[in-house]
Amino acid sequence: MKEALMGIYTLWLRDVIRFLRDKPRIVSSAAQPLLWLFVLGLGLSTAFVRGGSSQYLRFIYPGIISMSVLFTSIFSAVSIIWDREFGFLKEVLVAPIPRWSVAVGRALGGSTVAVMQGTIILLVAPLIGVKFGLVQLFFAFIIMFMIAFSMTSFGILIATRMRTHEGFQVVVNFLLLPMFFLSGAMFPTGKGLPVWMQVLVRIDPLSYGVDALRQTLVGLKVFPIWLDLGIVFCFGTVALALGVWYFERTE
């Protein structure tokens, strides 16, 4: 067990250090969500939303945080493919640590990086009139980590089945954009949607993460908080279990 914990810690630390040393990555990853928030958010609010742009920015703010966490989490798994191509993954897999610890370490590392990225978006809350206390902030970090861990595990599951990073990019983009747009990050998911879209919204695991974060930060909700957290947790657990299973089968 000691070897497993050391392996998890080492892989976690590697991902965190690589992120902190890559300043262009930090800036570019933070710039995209901020553009969505201030450029697209303000544009849509003035064109379609009644009651002022500030209300719409408050509504999409938790969704933009979730978007930042989602994209960072999923794409952190692409490093598995790079490690496979350059031989680092083979060295890790033959190390005297259980293979499941490799998947867990990568999931925790990607989750930590994604939460760091989401924290940058949290800092702009005063600019759009969103106020929350320390208790709300604490629960927001927990929800962000749960979303990040679930999505990183999902990314790892995909990466274990891919042999090239080009294939990974295609598959992830095919899944990522529908997950984001159907999550309710940019529009309400209550009454008024077509039935087929309501079905897609409810089978999208990110919908529940966005809803939980929106409840915590701005007090708006669609589902009970226990349902939101339960589905995000179950999705992450299943994705990680499958990722570990595929790692065990990796040659």
XYZ file of N, CA, C and O in Angstrom, residues 23-157:
540
model
N 3.623 28.619 -18.013
C 2.896 29.882 -17.897
C 1.993 30.164 -19.087
O 0.849 30.623 -18.903
N 2.447 29.936 -20.345
C 1.526 30.168 -21.477
C 0.260 29.323 -21.391
O -0.827 29.775 -21.765
N 0.375 28.101 -20.877
C -0.793 27.244 -20.726
C -1.767 27.836 -19.717
O -2.984 27.820 -19.933
N -1.253 28.363 -18.611
C -2.111 28.954 -17.589
C -2.872 30.143 -18.162
O -4.089 30.278 -17.988
N -2.140 31.007 -18.881
C -2.765 32.223 -19.419
C -3.806 31.881 -20.479
O -4.936 32.388 -20.457
N -3.438 31.008 -21.411
C -4.365 30.679 -22.501
C -5.588 29.922 -21.994
O -6.707 30.132 -22.475
N -5.405 29.050 -21.011
C -6.529 28.294 -20.469
C -7.495 29.190 -19.702
O -8.696 28.917 -19.654
N -6.975 30.263 -19.100
C -7.841 31.197 -18.387
C -8.503 32.189 -19.337
O -9.619 32.652 -19.082
N -7.825 32.502 -20.447
C -8.351 33.518 -21.374
C -9.628 33.056 -22.058
O -10.562 33.845 -22.244
N -9.700 31.775 -22.435
C -10.876 31.299 -23.164
C -12.167 31.422 -22.350
O -13.160 31.983 -22.838
N -12.218 30.927 -21.115
C -13.447 31.110 -20.329
C -13.798 32.574 -20.091
O -14.981 32.939 -20.078
N -12.798 33.423 -19.903
C -13.069 34.846 -19.680
C -13.658 35.489 -20.930
O -14.531 36.367 -20.838
N -13.208 35.063 -22.104
C -13.798 35.558 -23.347
C -15.254 35.132 -23.459
O -16.116 35.916 -23.853
N -15.526 33.876 -23.110
C -16.915 33.394 -23.136
C -17.773 34.199 -22.172
O -18.909 34.553 -22.484
N -17.224 34.497 -21.000
C -17.997 35.183 -19.974
C -18.298 36.630 -20.357
O -19.450 37.072 -20.324
N -17.262 37.366 -20.741
C -17.430 38.804 -20.941
C -17.817 39.184 -22.366
O -18.549 40.153 -22.564
N -17.335 38.459 -23.363
C -17.655 38.806 -24.749
C -18.965 38.149 -25.178
O -19.944 38.826 -25.522
N -19.008 36.805 -25.135
C -20.227 36.117 -25.542
C -21.362 36.381 -24.560
O -22.515 36.598 -24.962
N -21.051 36.373 -23.263
C -22.077 36.606 -22.253
C -22.712 37.976 -22.388
O -23.938 38.110 -22.371
N -21.901 39.015 -22.532
C -22.444 40.361 -22.687
C -23.210 40.500 -24.001
O -24.251 41.155 -24.062
N -22.688 39.873 -25.068
C -23.361 39.951 -26.357
C -24.731 39.307 -26.326
O -25.717 39.889 -26.794
N -24.814 38.102 -25.748
C -26.099 37.420 -25.675
C -27.071 38.135 -24.740
O -28.271 38.186 -25.009
N -26.546 38.684 -23.663
C -27.427 39.337 -22.698
C -28.076 40.581 -23.288
O -29.254 40.846 -23.054
N -27.343 41.351 -24.054
C -27.912 42.564 -24.640
C -28.867 42.246 -25.778
O -29.785 43.025 -26.060
N -28.681 41.107 -26.423
C -29.507 40.770 -27.572
C -30.802 40.052 -27.189
O -31.847 40.264 -27.797
N -30.733 39.174 -26.169
C -31.869 38.288 -25.910
C -32.431 38.360 -24.498
O -33.543 37.915 -24.260
N -31.661 38.841 -23.563
C -32.050 38.700 -22.150
C -32.656 39.987 -21.624
O -32.086 41.069 -21.783
N -33.814 39.873 -20.997
C -34.434 41.004 -20.342
C -33.953 41.100 -18.896
O -33.647 40.105 -18.277
N -33.920 42.308 -18.397
C -33.552 42.487 -16.996
C -32.112 42.894 -16.799
O -31.664 42.984 -15.664
N -31.385 43.147 -17.905
C -30.023 43.633 -17.768
C -28.987 42.546 -17.929
O -29.226 41.375 -17.659
N -27.802 42.960 -18.396
C -26.736 42.001 -18.665
C -26.183 41.379 -17.396
O -25.704 40.244 -17.413
N -26.227 42.107 -16.263
C -25.640 41.582 -15.032
C -26.353 40.311 -14.575
O -25.711 39.390 -14.038
N -27.672 40.233 -14.780
C -28.408 39.045 -14.377
C -27.987 37.830 -15.192
O -27.839 36.724 -14.653
N -27.790 38.019 -16.481
C -27.382 36.898 -17.320
C -25.947 36.480 -17.008
O -25.638 35.285 -16.983
N -25.068 37.438 -16.757
C -23.689 37.100 -16.402
C -23.647 36.310 -15.097
O -22.854 35.375 -14.955
N -24.484 36.681 -14.148
C -24.565 35.919 -12.899
C -25.037 34.494 -13.161
O -24.570 33.552 -12.539
N -25.982 34.354 -14.103
C -26.517 33.030 -14.404
C -25.463 32.132 -15.049
O -25.322 30.954 -14.684
N -24.710 32.662 -16.030
C -23.756 31.809 -16.755
C -22.421 31.687 -16.032
O -21.605 30.828 -16.409
N -22.192 32.497 -15.021
C -20.903 32.479 -14.331
C -20.532 31.082 -13.808
O -19.417 30.599 -14.085
N -21.406 30.372 -13.077
C -21.047 29.006 -12.654
C -20.820 28.068 -13.843
O -19.978 27.159 -13.780
N -21.564 28.279 -14.937
C -21.369 27.453 -16.125
C -20.014 27.670 -16.758
O -19.388 26.724 -17.254
N -19.532 28.920 -16.744
C -18.210 29.213 -17.313
C -17.110 28.597 -16.446
O -16.108 28.091 -16.955
N -17.291 28.623 -15.127
C -16.332 27.941 -14.246
C -16.304 26.451 -14.563
O -15.236 25.841 -14.667
N -17.485 25.867 -14.731
C -17.569 24.446 -15.062
C -16.923 24.157 -16.403
O -16.291 23.117 -16.585
N -17.071 25.076 -17.364
C -16.440 24.899 -18.667
C -14.920 24.863 -18.540
O -14.246 24.023 -19.139
N -14.380 25.780 -17.746
C -12.937 25.816 -17.533
C -12.448 24.511 -16.906
O -11.441 23.929 -17.330
N -13.187 24.041 -15.897
C -12.831 22.784 -15.232
C -12.954 21.610 -16.200
O -12.082 20.736 -16.260
N -14.030 21.596 -16.993
C -14.274 20.506 -17.940
C -13.158 20.387 -18.967
O -12.582 19.304 -19.164
N -12.840 21.487 -19.639
C -11.843 21.447 -20.702
C -10.472 21.089 -20.155
O -9.739 20.290 -20.746
N -10.104 21.689 -19.017
C -8.793 21.393 -18.433
C -8.711 19.935 -17.997
O -7.684 19.273 -18.202
N -9.782 19.418 -17.413
C -9.788 18.037 -16.923
C -9.626 17.044 -18.066
O -8.754 16.165 -18.031
N -10.475 17.187 -19.073
C -10.456 16.226 -20.179
C -9.125 16.246 -20.911
O -8.519 15.198 -21.180
N -8.642 17.441 -21.227
C -7.435 17.527 -22.046
C -6.165 17.215 -21.254
O -5.112 16.993 -21.853
N -6.250 17.200 -19.928
C -5.076 16.782 -19.153
C -4.761 15.313 -19.396
O -3.617 14.876 -19.239
N -5.768 14.546 -19.807
C -5.562 13.118 -20.051
C -4.779 12.847 -21.324
O -4.290 11.730 -21.523
N -4.639 13.863 -22.196
C -3.899 13.640 -23.440
C -2.429 13.342 -23.152
O -1.738 12.724 -23.968
N -1.948 13.757 -21.976
C -0.553 13.487 -21.628
C -0.279 11.988 -21.526
O 0.870 11.550 -21.666
N -1.319 11.189 -21.280
C -1.143 9.732 -21.240
C -0.673 9.227 -22.607
O 0.194 8.353 -22.711
N -1.257 9.801 -23.662
C -0.881 9.376 -25.013
C 0.538 9.827 -25.324
O 1.333 9.079 -25.908
N 0.884 11.057 -24.934
C 2.258 11.522 -25.139
C 3.239 10.644 -24.360
O 4.317 10.281 -24.886
N 2.896 10.304 -23.128
C 3.779 9.449 -22.332
C 3.936 8.075 -22.965
O 5.015 7.469 -22.901
N 2.864 7.569 -23.588
C 2.958 6.281 -24.275
C 3.890 6.374 -25.478
O 4.720 5.492 -25.715
N 3.792 7.456 -26.257
C 4.610 7.605 -27.454
C 6.089 7.772 -27.124
O 6.958 7.307 -27.865
N 6.378 8.466 -26.010
C 7.773 8.723 -25.648
C 8.345 7.691 -24.684
O 9.486 7.810 -24.249
N 7.549 6.674 -24.343
C 8.066 5.579 -23.536
C 7.974 5.764 -22.041
O 8.283 4.840 -21.287
N 7.522 6.953 -21.583
C 7.445 7.171 -20.144
C 6.386 6.285 -19.502
O 6.583 5.779 -18.391
N 5.268 6.086 -20.196
C 4.197 5.275 -19.626
C 4.643 3.840 -19.404
O 4.285 3.213 -18.402
N 5.450 3.308 -20.329
C 5.938 1.938 -20.171
C 6.816 1.832 -18.928
O 6.742 0.849 -18.184
N 7.637 2.850 -18.684
C 8.488 2.840 -17.491
C 7.655 2.876 -16.219
O 7.979 2.221 -15.229
N 6.556 3.649 -16.258
C 5.692 3.730 -15.090
C 4.993 2.400 -14.847
O 4.868 1.936 -13.699
N 4.525 1.775 -15.932
C 3.767 0.539 -15.796
C 4.622 -0.626 -15.309
O 4.094 -1.581 -14.725
N 5.933 -0.573 -15.544
C 6.814 -1.654 -15.072
C 7.419 -1.325 -13.704
O 8.164 -2.128 -13.149
N 7.086 -0.146 -13.173
C 7.579 0.229 -11.848
C 6.904 -0.652 -10.788
O 5.816 -1.196 -11.010
N 7.526 -0.795 -9.624
C 6.958 -1.654 -8.565
C 5.798 -0.996 -7.819
O 5.807 -0.870 -6.592
N 4.817 -0.559 -8.577
C 3.591 0.012 -7.996
C 2.405 -0.621 -8.726
O 2.531 -1.011 -9.892
N 1.274 -0.776 -8.056
C 0.104 -1.346 -8.744
C -0.368 -0.410 -9.855
O -0.296 0.813 -9.735
N -0.876 -0.991 -10.912
C -1.277 -0.175 -12.059
C -2.461 0.719 -11.759
O -2.611 1.770 -12.374
N -3.309 0.301 -10.834
C -4.448 1.160 -10.526
C -4.003 2.488 -9.943
O -4.688 3.512 -10.107
N -2.844 2.499 -9.269
C -2.360 3.748 -8.692
C -1.941 4.736 -9.771
O -1.954 5.950 -9.539
N -1.584 4.227 -10.962
C -1.229 5.116 -12.073
C -2.466 5.910 -12.505
O -2.419 7.134 -12.660
N -3.573 5.203 -12.683
C -4.806 5.876 -13.091
C -5.286 6.850 -12.021
O -5.705 7.974 -12.326
N -5.223 6.446 -10.756
C -5.675 7.318 -9.673
C -4.778 8.548 -9.566
O -5.268 9.677 -9.392
N -3.468 8.361 -9.675
C -2.540 9.486 -9.610
C -2.773 10.487 -10.726
O -2.776 11.705 -10.495
N -3.003 9.979 -11.943
C -3.273 10.879 -13.056
C -4.608 11.590 -12.887
O -4.751 12.761 -13.233
N -5.604 10.882 -12.337
C -6.918 11.503 -12.116
C -6.816 12.622 -11.074
O -7.387 13.708 -11.253
N -6.088 12.373 -9.995
C -5.932 13.390 -8.962
C -5.107 14.573 -9.463
O -5.404 15.732 -9.152
N -4.074 14.289 -10.252
C -3.261 15.371 -10.806
C -4.056 16.254 -11.747
O -4.028 17.491 -11.633
N -4.783 15.632 -12.682
C -5.605 16.410 -13.597
C -6.699 17.182 -12.881
O -7.022 18.321 -13.255
N -7.263 16.586 -11.833
C -8.316 17.261 -11.065
C -7.769 18.490 -10.350
O -8.410 19.553 -10.336
N -6.598 18.360 -9.757
C -5.991 19.489 -9.051
C -5.700 20.636 -10.002
O -5.962 21.806 -9.700
N -5.154 20.314 -11.161
C -4.861 21.341 -12.162
C -6.147 22.030 -12.616
O -6.199 23.258 -12.769
N -7.207 21.250 -12.821
C -8.479 21.824 -13.264
C -9.073 22.750 -12.202
O -9.629 23.803 -12.527
N -8.958 22.374 -10.934
C -9.461 23.232 -9.855
C -8.654 24.526 -9.795
O -9.216 25.612 -9.578
N -7.346 24.438 -9.987
C -6.522 25.652 -10.039
C -6.997 26.574 -11.151
O -7.083 27.801 -10.986
N -7.300 25.989 -12.294
C -7.767 26.776 -13.430
C -9.123 27.405 -13.129
O -9.365 28.567 -13.452
N -10.023 26.627 -12.507
C -11.314 27.181 -12.143
C -11.216 28.282 -11.105
O -12.037 29.212 -11.097
N -10.211 28.208 -10.240
C -10.019 29.235 -9.220
C -9.735 30.593 -9.844
O -10.142 31.635 -9.314
N -9.040 30.595 -10.971
C -8.761 31.858 -11.666
C -10.067 32.540 -12.065
O -10.212 33.766 -11.934
N -11.042 31.757 -12.532
C -12.330 32.325 -12.922
C -13.105 32.783 -11.684
O -13.863 33.761 -11.740
N -12.918 32.108 -10.563
C -13.579 32.537 -9.331
C -13.155 33.951 -8.915
O -13.925 34.680 -8.292
N -11.937 34.329 -9.272
C -11.411 35.628 -8.851
C -12.123 36.800 -9.503
O -12.032 37.928 -9.007
N -12.818 36.562 -10.632
C -13.480 37.676 -11.323
C -14.909 37.875 -10.822
O -15.634 38.710 -11.373
N -15.331 37.140 -9.803
C -16.705 37.246 -9.299
C -17.104 38.680 -8.951
O -18.213 39.108 -9.293
N -16.248 39.479 -8.286
C -16.664 40.855 -7.966
C -16.948 41.702 -9.199
O -17.744 42.656 -9.116
N -16.339 41.384 -10.328
C -16.532 42.194 -11.532
C -17.921 42.037 -12.120
O -18.380 42.905 -12.868
N -18.605 40.935 -11.807
C -19.942 40.722 -12.361
C -21.006 40.724 -11.267
O -22.143 40.336 -11.510
N -20.620 41.150 -10.078
C -21.590 41.316 -9.007
C -21.971 40.050 -8.279
O -23.024 40.012 -7.621
N -21.160 39.020 -8.348
C -21.432 37.772 -7.631
C -20.701 37.818 -6.293
O -19.482 38.008 -6.247
N -21.452 37.660 -5.217
C -20.866 37.683 -3.881
C -21.183 36.372 -3.166
O -22.300 35.869 -3.262
N -20.197 35.838 -2.486
C -20.409 34.612 -1.717
C -19.462 34.607 -0.527
O -18.395 35.236 -0.543
N -19.859 33.882 0.511
C -19.071 33.815 1.727
C -18.083 32.664 1.706
O -17.966 31.919 0.726
N -17.383 32.506 2.825
C -16.367 31.463 2.919
C -16.983 30.070 2.861
O -16.383 29.141 2.301
N -18.166 29.907 3.447
C -18.822 28.597 3.409
C -19.176 28.236 1.966
O -18.947 27.101 1.513
N -19.745 29.185 1.237
C -20.070 28.939 -0.171
C -18.813 28.643 -0.966
O -18.811 27.766 -1.836
N -17.750 29.382 -0.688
C -16.494 29.159 -1.404
C -15.952 27.766 -1.128
O -15.465 27.076 -2.043
N -16.055 27.326 0.119
C -15.586 25.990 0.495
C -16.344 24.911 -0.282
O -15.745 23.996 -0.863
N -17.669 25.025 -0.312
C -18.470 24.036 -1.031
C -18.255 24.138 -2.536
O -18.325 23.134 -3.247
N -17.995 25.352 -3.032
C -17.709 25.512 -4.466
C -16.438 24.745 -4.851
O -16.390 24.099 -5.908
N -15.422 24.786 -3.986
C -14.188 24.049 -4.266
C -14.450 22.538 -4.255
O -13.889 21.801 -5.075
N -15.273 22.077 -3.333
C -15.598 20.651 -3.294
C -16.303 20.228 -4.580
O -15.976 19.201 -5.190
N -17.276 21.022 -5.019
C -18.016 20.694 -6.239
C -17.104 20.757 -7.449
O -17.155 19.888 -8.335
N -16.240 21.776 -7.514
C -15.291 21.878 -8.626
C -14.394 20.651 -8.678
O -14.117 20.112 -9.765
N -13.938 20.198 -7.501
C -13.069 19.023 -7.490
C -13.829 17.778 -7.936
O -13.278 16.941 -8.665
N -15.085 17.650 -7.521
C -15.870 16.485 -7.932
C -16.082 16.483 -9.448
O -15.957 15.444 -10.109
N -16.399 17.657 -10.012
C -16.545 17.754 -11.464
C -15.227 17.418 -12.142
O -15.177 16.648 -13.118
N -14.139 18.001 -11.634
C -12.825 17.796 -12.242
C -12.414 16.328 -12.182
O -11.911 15.772 -13.164
N -12.626 15.691 -11.033
C -12.228 14.293 -10.895
C -13.038 13.398 -11.833
O -12.498 12.481 -12.458
N -14.340 13.675 -11.939
C -15.189 12.876 -12.821
C -14.762 13.023 -14.275
O -14.637 12.034 -15.010
N -14.509 14.251 -14.699
C -14.173 14.498 -16.093
C -12.741 14.068 -16.427
O -12.463 13.617 -17.533
N -11.837 14.195 -15.464
C -10.488 13.688 -15.694
C -10.502 12.171 -15.823
O -9.826 11.601 -16.685
N -11.277 11.504 -14.983
C -11.408 10.049 -15.082
C -12.005 9.650 -16.423
O -11.586 8.660 -17.044
N -12.978 10.428 -16.894
C -13.574 10.174 -18.204
C -12.536 10.353 -19.310
O -12.464 9.567 -20.259
N -11.723 11.399 -19.190
C -10.661 11.620 -20.166
C -9.632 10.502 -20.155
O -9.143 10.078 -21.211
N -9.289 10.007 -18.970
C -8.344 8.894 -18.859
C -8.917 7.647 -19.512
O -8.212 6.904 -20.213
N -10.204 7.415 -19.301
C -10.866 6.273 -19.915
C -10.758 6.339 -21.440
O -10.474 5.335 -22.100
